[in-house]
Amino acid sequence: MSKVVACYKWVADEADLRIDADLSVDFSRVKGKISDYDKNAIAEAVNIATAWGEKAVGLTFGTAKAKQSVKDALSRGLEEGYWINADEAADADGAAVAKALAAVIQRIDDVGLVVCAEGASDTFARQVPSRIGAVLDWPVVTSVMKIEIAGNGLMTVRRLDDCMQTVKVQLPAVIAVLPEINTPPIPGLKAVMAAAKKPVHEFKGGDLGINFTPKTKAVEFKGYVMARKNVIFKEGEAADKVRELAAALRKEGVL
Amino acid sequence: MTRRRVGLFLTEEEKFDVIIVGAGPAGSACAYILAREGKSVLVIERGDTPGAKNVTGGRLYTYALELLDQGLHEEAALERKVIREQIMMLSGDRAITIDYHDPSFNEEGRPPMSYTILRGVFDEWLAGKAEEMGAMVACGIRVDELIERDGRIVGVVAGEDEMYADVVIAADGVNSFMAQRAGLIEDIKAETVAVGIKEVIELPAKTIEERFNLREGQGAARLILGCTEGIHGGGFLYTNKDSISLGCVFMPEEAGQKKKSVHEIFQDVKMHPSIYPLIEGGETIEYGAHLVSEAGFRGIPKKLFREGFLMVGDAAGFVINTGYSIRGIDLAIVSGIAAARAVIGAEGTAAAGPLYMEELKKIKLLPTMQAQDGFSDILETAWLYDKVPDLAADVFENLFTVTGEVPGSVKKDVMRLIRSNDLSAWQFIKLGFKGMRAL
Ligand SMILES: Cc1cc2nc3c(=O)[nH]c(=O)nc-3n(C[C@H](O)[C@H](O)[C@H](O)COP(=O)(O)OP(=O)(O)OC[C@H]3O[C@@H](n4cnc5c(N)ncnc54)[C@H](O)[C@@H]3O)c2cc1C
């Protein structure tokens, strides 16, 4: 079998985001983290590589800040880290990201599988896995909640709205996984220490020969405030209040 | 790859010269020196990043950083250099503020005496410096247990992993779990610690400078008395670059007997007519609570080491609270340096402990704590926390009140006020006596 590449994104930790009174979004105190869903992708890549007796490696495209992510990624069981350092990553769109990732995937020897998350926890645009497949001309399976090894290929289960679809896919392929596919283990001491010694390969965005100019552009970020109805049921006994509440919720279509 | 086997039949990757538990100021300072001098060092920190959840008031005395490496303060992640030392006394809605400004504290050509800091930023920076020196810092991992062999501490357990070292250094803060496991301290006693709560309130730098009469880069440090409803304790306020650290420290036992919770008392402090204008319009961006050791010199455990094991910083009880200032971060750094020096200088693990005690004396930490021991007696004086601020405010009220009436004699008025505040001259004499001893 061949190598598994886990793609992940270094995103802003939403816990540090602040929405100011004028609804502007304050990023000034934001720290980075590996997108939560990508932790599932990394764990799944490691699982499959282990079953194959092969190596799983990590790949990310980001600004210089993304460098911090590599050690964390490697502590999650990946054997090598690849990262693309490009200022353009700050406002790249899905197409540019996929082109950059695919360019490096092509430079890694003998890749049999690329695992991504369905979407990143910041923008959740769900563009990258399919676009990587398009650039590489590999099959893509999205919304995957289960993967089993089936001979030379993989048997995957996709979660659709209210049913499940089983899809067999040939390799090499790109798979986008859902968070329920696994519970990523928290790295232990030895894993964290081992990460410090694993090989890291850096690529400069400019060396990949890609036009990063985005065709879609984020024009504005604005906080979203839900308008509250502010209805308080204070008359009568507890039972009456509950009845009124239930009636009101039913009227809203929530119950 | 051939793996060299060392000590205890372990591979090189599994054994370090030193393992340090905790990447607070004590742990990182210790790691910095050890790594600089060529020791293999592993620092294990349970927070996802160093300082992630650490709470402190917010002032660091610069001499400690200078001891670590000359000139280090110039690149350190610091907030503002303190140029105003302030003491505030609150009585009801009244307030007295003393503002001491001494240019000699911040003379050109010398490092400024102290800086305000935010731990999240500072701890991460200091741990990063230790990493630059070659220490390995493993974050997001909690040490669960010590490994003991033939009466010697030889390593630590974290989750399913064991790691070995010649020396394990407990830099895990107040109520050190490591020191408990080593049998050197017992579980915490309520009367020896206080509970500190703190908020970081964000405000534009310009606003802070206007409100505290500061220039760019300059800061104020303020201790507040009379804000704890008579509970042993006090408040503090530090100006950061674009935020204010405001907090209160309380003795938990007394606080438990009050009707109001410490959080409610703290909310009242924030709303005080002389405090609110300082933080008005700001937004609370961080809230934290933490224990702080109150016992001073007499709170230091009898033994600070075992073979293969040393305690530094808060874990060793190194905090001085004089009522007008809290010192813990500088002592943490200094004790980390002393421990590193002891490990480097010792021949054999058994020698490191006694040498550490020597180094603590040489670096003036133990003598400093001993010299300030008397403050614990003063701070035990219950009426310091309500009656003194009340009396001071009464005296000032008397001095500044002009209504057209014939004023009384100042001396008589003061004696009347002392009596009406339920105090006696005798109490002042006793306090003065304790004060003399403390100084
Ligand atoms: C409200 C308040 C105000 C204060 N104000 C000031 C001030 O203005 N100036 C001053 O000098 N001092 C002040 N202090 C005291 C000062 O904060 C401490 O003395 C200082 O932080 C001690 O440093 P340390 O490195 O020993 O411990 P800590 O800063 O407590 O660091 C201990 C580290 O160990 C980690 N850790 C703990 N257990 C484990 C484990 N089992 N495994 C792995 N990691 C672990 C923790 O996560 C932490 O990062 C204040 C304290 C409080 C609570």
PDB file of N, CA and C in Angstrom, chain A residues 18-20 26 28-29 31 68 71 186-194 196-197, chain B residues 13-14 16 42 44 49 124 131 136-138 141 158 161-163 202 242 283 285:
ATOM      1  N   ARG A  18     -14.079  37.975  19.478  1.00  0.00           N
ATOM      2  CA  ARG A  18     -15.019  38.813  20.206  1.00  0.00           C
ATOM      3  C   ARG A  18     -15.828  39.642  19.234  1.00  0.00           C
ATOM      4  N   ILE A  19     -17.100  39.763  19.560  1.00  0.00           N
ATOM      5  CA  ILE A  19     -17.949  40.584  18.704  1.00  0.00           C
ATOM      6  C   ILE A  19     -18.250  41.867  19.461  1.00  0.00           C
ATOM      7  N   ASP A  20     -17.819  42.969  18.901  1.00  0.00           N
ATOM      8  CA  ASP A  20     -17.971  44.247  19.581  1.00  0.00           C
ATOM      9  C   ASP A  20     -19.389  44.776  19.420  1.00  0.00           C
ATOM     10  N   ASP A  26     -13.610  41.127  16.416  1.00  0.00           N
ATOM     11  CA  ASP A  26     -12.272  41.471  16.882  1.00  0.00           C
ATOM     12  C   ASP A  26     -11.405  40.211  16.906  1.00  0.00           C
ATOM     13  N   SER A  28      -8.113  40.403  17.463  1.00  0.00           N
ATOM     14  CA  SER A  28      -6.811  40.801  17.992  1.00  0.00           C
ATOM     15  C   SER A  28      -6.258  39.824  19.029  1.00  0.00           C
ATOM     16  N   ARG A  29      -7.109  39.132  19.745  1.00  0.00           N
ATOM     17  CA  ARG A  29      -6.590  38.225  20.775  1.00  0.00           C
ATOM     18  C   ARG A  29      -6.690  36.755  20.391  1.00  0.00           C
ATOM     19  N   LYS A  31      -5.977  33.146  19.142  1.00  0.00           N
ATOM     20  CA  LYS A  31      -4.891  32.187  18.978  1.00  0.00           C
ATOM     21  C   LYS A  31      -5.309  31.169  17.923  1.00  0.00           C
ATOM     22  N   GLN A  68       3.373  26.785  13.633  1.00  0.00           N
ATOM     23  CA  GLN A  68       3.112  26.251  14.980  1.00  0.00           C
ATOM     24  C   GLN A  68       2.275  24.986  14.950  1.00  0.00           C
ATOM     25  N   LYS A  71       3.950  20.833  14.887  1.00  0.00           N
ATOM     26  CA  LYS A  71       4.294  20.012  16.041  1.00  0.00           C
ATOM     27  C   LYS A  71       3.042  19.336  16.618  1.00  0.00           C
ATOM     28  N   ILE A 186      -6.264  12.211  22.633  1.00  0.00           N
ATOM     29  CA  ILE A 186      -5.447  13.346  23.059  1.00  0.00           C
ATOM     30  C   ILE A 186      -4.009  12.864  23.140  1.00  0.00           C
ATOM     31  N   PRO A 187      -3.081  13.563  22.491  1.00  0.00           N
ATOM     32  CA  PRO A 187      -1.700  13.070  22.457  1.00  0.00           C
ATOM     33  C   PRO A 187      -1.103  12.965  23.863  1.00  0.00           C
ATOM     34  N   GLY A 188      -0.396  11.877  24.102  1.00  0.00           N
ATOM     35  CA  GLY A 188       0.272  11.676  25.382  1.00  0.00           C
ATOM     36  C   GLY A 188       1.676  12.254  25.373  1.00  0.00           C
ATOM     37  N   LEU A 189       2.351  12.142  26.511  1.00  0.00           N
ATOM     38  CA  LEU A 189       3.679  12.738  26.669  1.00  0.00           C
ATOM     39  C   LEU A 189       4.662  12.247  25.614  1.00  0.00           C
ATOM     40  N   LYS A 190       4.725  10.923  25.427  1.00  0.00           N
ATOM     41  CA  LYS A 190       5.723  10.400  24.490  1.00  0.00           C
ATOM     42  C   LYS A 190       5.412  10.835  23.070  1.00  0.00           C
ATOM     43  N   ALA A 191       4.119  10.903  22.741  1.00  0.00           N
ATOM     44  CA  ALA A 191       3.731  11.342  21.403  1.00  0.00           C
ATOM     45  C   ALA A 191       4.150  12.792  21.181  1.00  0.00           C
ATOM     46  N   VAL A 192       3.965  13.631  22.197  1.00  0.00           N
ATOM     47  CA  VAL A 192       4.335  15.047  22.080  1.00  0.00           C
ATOM     48  C   VAL A 192       5.849  15.174  21.935  1.00  0.00           C
ATOM     49  N   MET A 193       6.573  14.361  22.718  1.00  0.00           N
ATOM     50  CA  MET A 193       8.035  14.428  22.639  1.00  0.00           C
ATOM     51  C   MET A 193       8.542  13.920  21.298  1.00  0.00           C
ATOM     52  N   ALA A 194       7.934  12.829  20.817  1.00  0.00           N
ATOM     53  CA  ALA A 194       8.369  12.252  19.540  1.00  0.00           C
ATOM     54  C   ALA A 194       8.155  13.255  18.418  1.00  0.00           C
ATOM     55  N   ALA A 196       8.604  16.313  18.298  1.00  0.00           N
ATOM     56  CA  ALA A 196       9.682  17.295  18.163  1.00  0.00           C
ATOM     57  C   ALA A 196      10.814  16.766  17.280  1.00  0.00           C
ATOM     58  N   LYS A 197      10.878  15.461  17.092  1.00  0.00           N
ATOM     59  CA  LYS A 197      12.010  14.893  16.338  1.00  0.00           C
ATOM     60  C   LYS A 197      11.633  14.460  14.927  1.00  0.00           C
TER      61      LYS A 197
ATOM     62  N   GLU B  13      16.093   8.563  24.685  1.00  0.00           N
ATOM     63  CA  GLU B  13      14.859   9.336  24.569  1.00  0.00           C
ATOM     64  C   GLU B  13      14.006   9.277  25.824  1.00  0.00           C
ATOM     65  N   GLU B  14      14.218   8.285  26.646  1.00  0.00           N
ATOM     66  CA  GLU B  14      13.340   8.126  27.803  1.00  0.00           C
ATOM     67  C   GLU B  14      13.949   8.665  29.082  1.00  0.00           C
ATOM     68  N   PHE B  16      16.082  11.960  30.883  1.00  0.00           N
ATOM     69  CA  PHE B  16      16.619  13.316  30.802  1.00  0.00           C
ATOM     70  C   PHE B  16      17.496  13.571  32.017  1.00  0.00           C
ATOM     71  N   LEU B  42      13.380  18.352  30.133  1.00  0.00           N
ATOM     72  CA  LEU B  42      12.009  18.224  29.657  1.00  0.00           C
ATOM     73  C   LEU B  42      11.099  18.990  30.611  1.00  0.00           C
ATOM     74  N   ILE B  44       7.180  19.721  31.480  1.00  0.00           N
ATOM     75  CA  ILE B  44       5.838  19.214  31.190  1.00  0.00           C
ATOM     76  C   ILE B  44       4.820  20.179  31.780  1.00  0.00           C
ATOM     77  N   THR B  49      -1.097  25.851  26.335  1.00  0.00           N
ATOM     78  CA  THR B  49       0.092  26.676  26.134  1.00  0.00           C
ATOM     79  C   THR B  49       0.533  27.114  27.525  1.00  0.00           C
ATOM     80  N   GLU B 124       4.239  32.283  28.086  1.00  0.00           N
ATOM     81  CA  GLU B 124       4.511  31.682  26.786  1.00  0.00           C
ATOM     82  C   GLU B 124       5.861  32.164  26.261  1.00  0.00           C
ATOM     83  N   GLU B 131      12.927  27.037  25.433  1.00  0.00           N
ATOM     84  CA  GLU B 131      12.999  26.163  24.253  1.00  0.00           C
ATOM     85  C   GLU B 131      14.149  26.578  23.348  1.00  0.00           C
ATOM     86  N   MET B 136      13.108  20.942  26.073  1.00  0.00           N
ATOM     87  CA  MET B 136      11.929  20.455  25.379  1.00  0.00           C
ATOM     88  C   MET B 136      10.719  20.795  26.246  1.00  0.00           C
ATOM     89  N   VAL B 137       9.728  21.480  25.661  1.00  0.00           N
ATOM     90  CA  VAL B 137       8.537  21.857  26.427  1.00  0.00           C
ATOM     91  C   VAL B 137       7.354  21.085  25.858  1.00  0.00           C
ATOM     92  N   ALA B 138       6.765  20.219  26.676  1.00  0.00           N
ATOM     93  CA  ALA B 138       5.621  19.423  26.227  1.00  0.00           C
ATOM     94  C   ALA B 138       4.367  19.960  26.913  1.00  0.00           C
ATOM     95  N   ILE B 141      -0.132  18.355  28.765  1.00  0.00           N
ATOM     96  CA  ILE B 141       0.066  17.071  29.449  1.00  0.00           C
ATOM     97  C   ILE B 141       0.192  17.265  30.946  1.00  0.00           C
ATOM     98  N   ALA B 158       2.824  10.311  33.256  1.00  0.00           N
ATOM     99  CA  ALA B 158       1.806  11.184  32.666  1.00  0.00           C
ATOM    100  C   ALA B 158       0.936  10.312  31.789  1.00  0.00           C
ATOM    101  N   ASP B 161       2.286   7.165  29.950  1.00  0.00           N
ATOM    102  CA  ASP B 161       3.724   7.247  29.687  1.00  0.00           C
ATOM    103  C   ASP B 161       4.530   7.474  30.957  1.00  0.00           C
ATOM    104  N   GLU B 162       5.696   6.828  30.996  1.00  0.00           N
ATOM    105  CA  GLU B 162       6.644   7.071  32.082  1.00  0.00           C
ATOM    106  C   GLU B 162       7.872   7.742  31.496  1.00  0.00           C
ATOM    107  N   MET B 163       8.452   8.651  32.274  1.00  0.00           N
ATOM    108  CA  MET B 163       9.649   9.322  31.787  1.00  0.00           C
ATOM    109  C   MET B 163      10.607   9.461  32.965  1.00  0.00           C
ATOM    110  N   GLU B 202     -10.459  45.379  29.302  1.00  0.00           N
ATOM    111  CA  GLU B 202      -9.811  46.005  28.155  1.00  0.00           C
ATOM    112  C   GLU B 202     -10.248  47.457  27.980  1.00  0.00           C
ATOM    113  N   ASP B 242      -3.075  47.690  27.081  1.00  0.00           N
ATOM    114  CA  ASP B 242      -4.426  48.129  26.748  1.00  0.00           C
ATOM    115  C   ASP B 242      -5.472  47.364  27.542  1.00  0.00           C
ATOM    116  N   GLU B 283     -14.164  46.448  28.747  1.00  0.00           N
ATOM    117  CA  GLU B 283     -14.831  45.162  28.610  1.00  0.00           C
ATOM    118  C   GLU B 283     -13.983  44.082  29.264  1.00  0.00           C
ATOM    119  N   ILE B 285     -12.266  40.858  29.556  1.00  0.00           N
ATOM    120  CA  ILE B 285     -11.889  39.871  28.541  1.00  0.00           C
ATOM    121  C   ILE B 285     -11.308  38.614  29.162  1.00  0.00           C
TER     122      ILE B 285
END
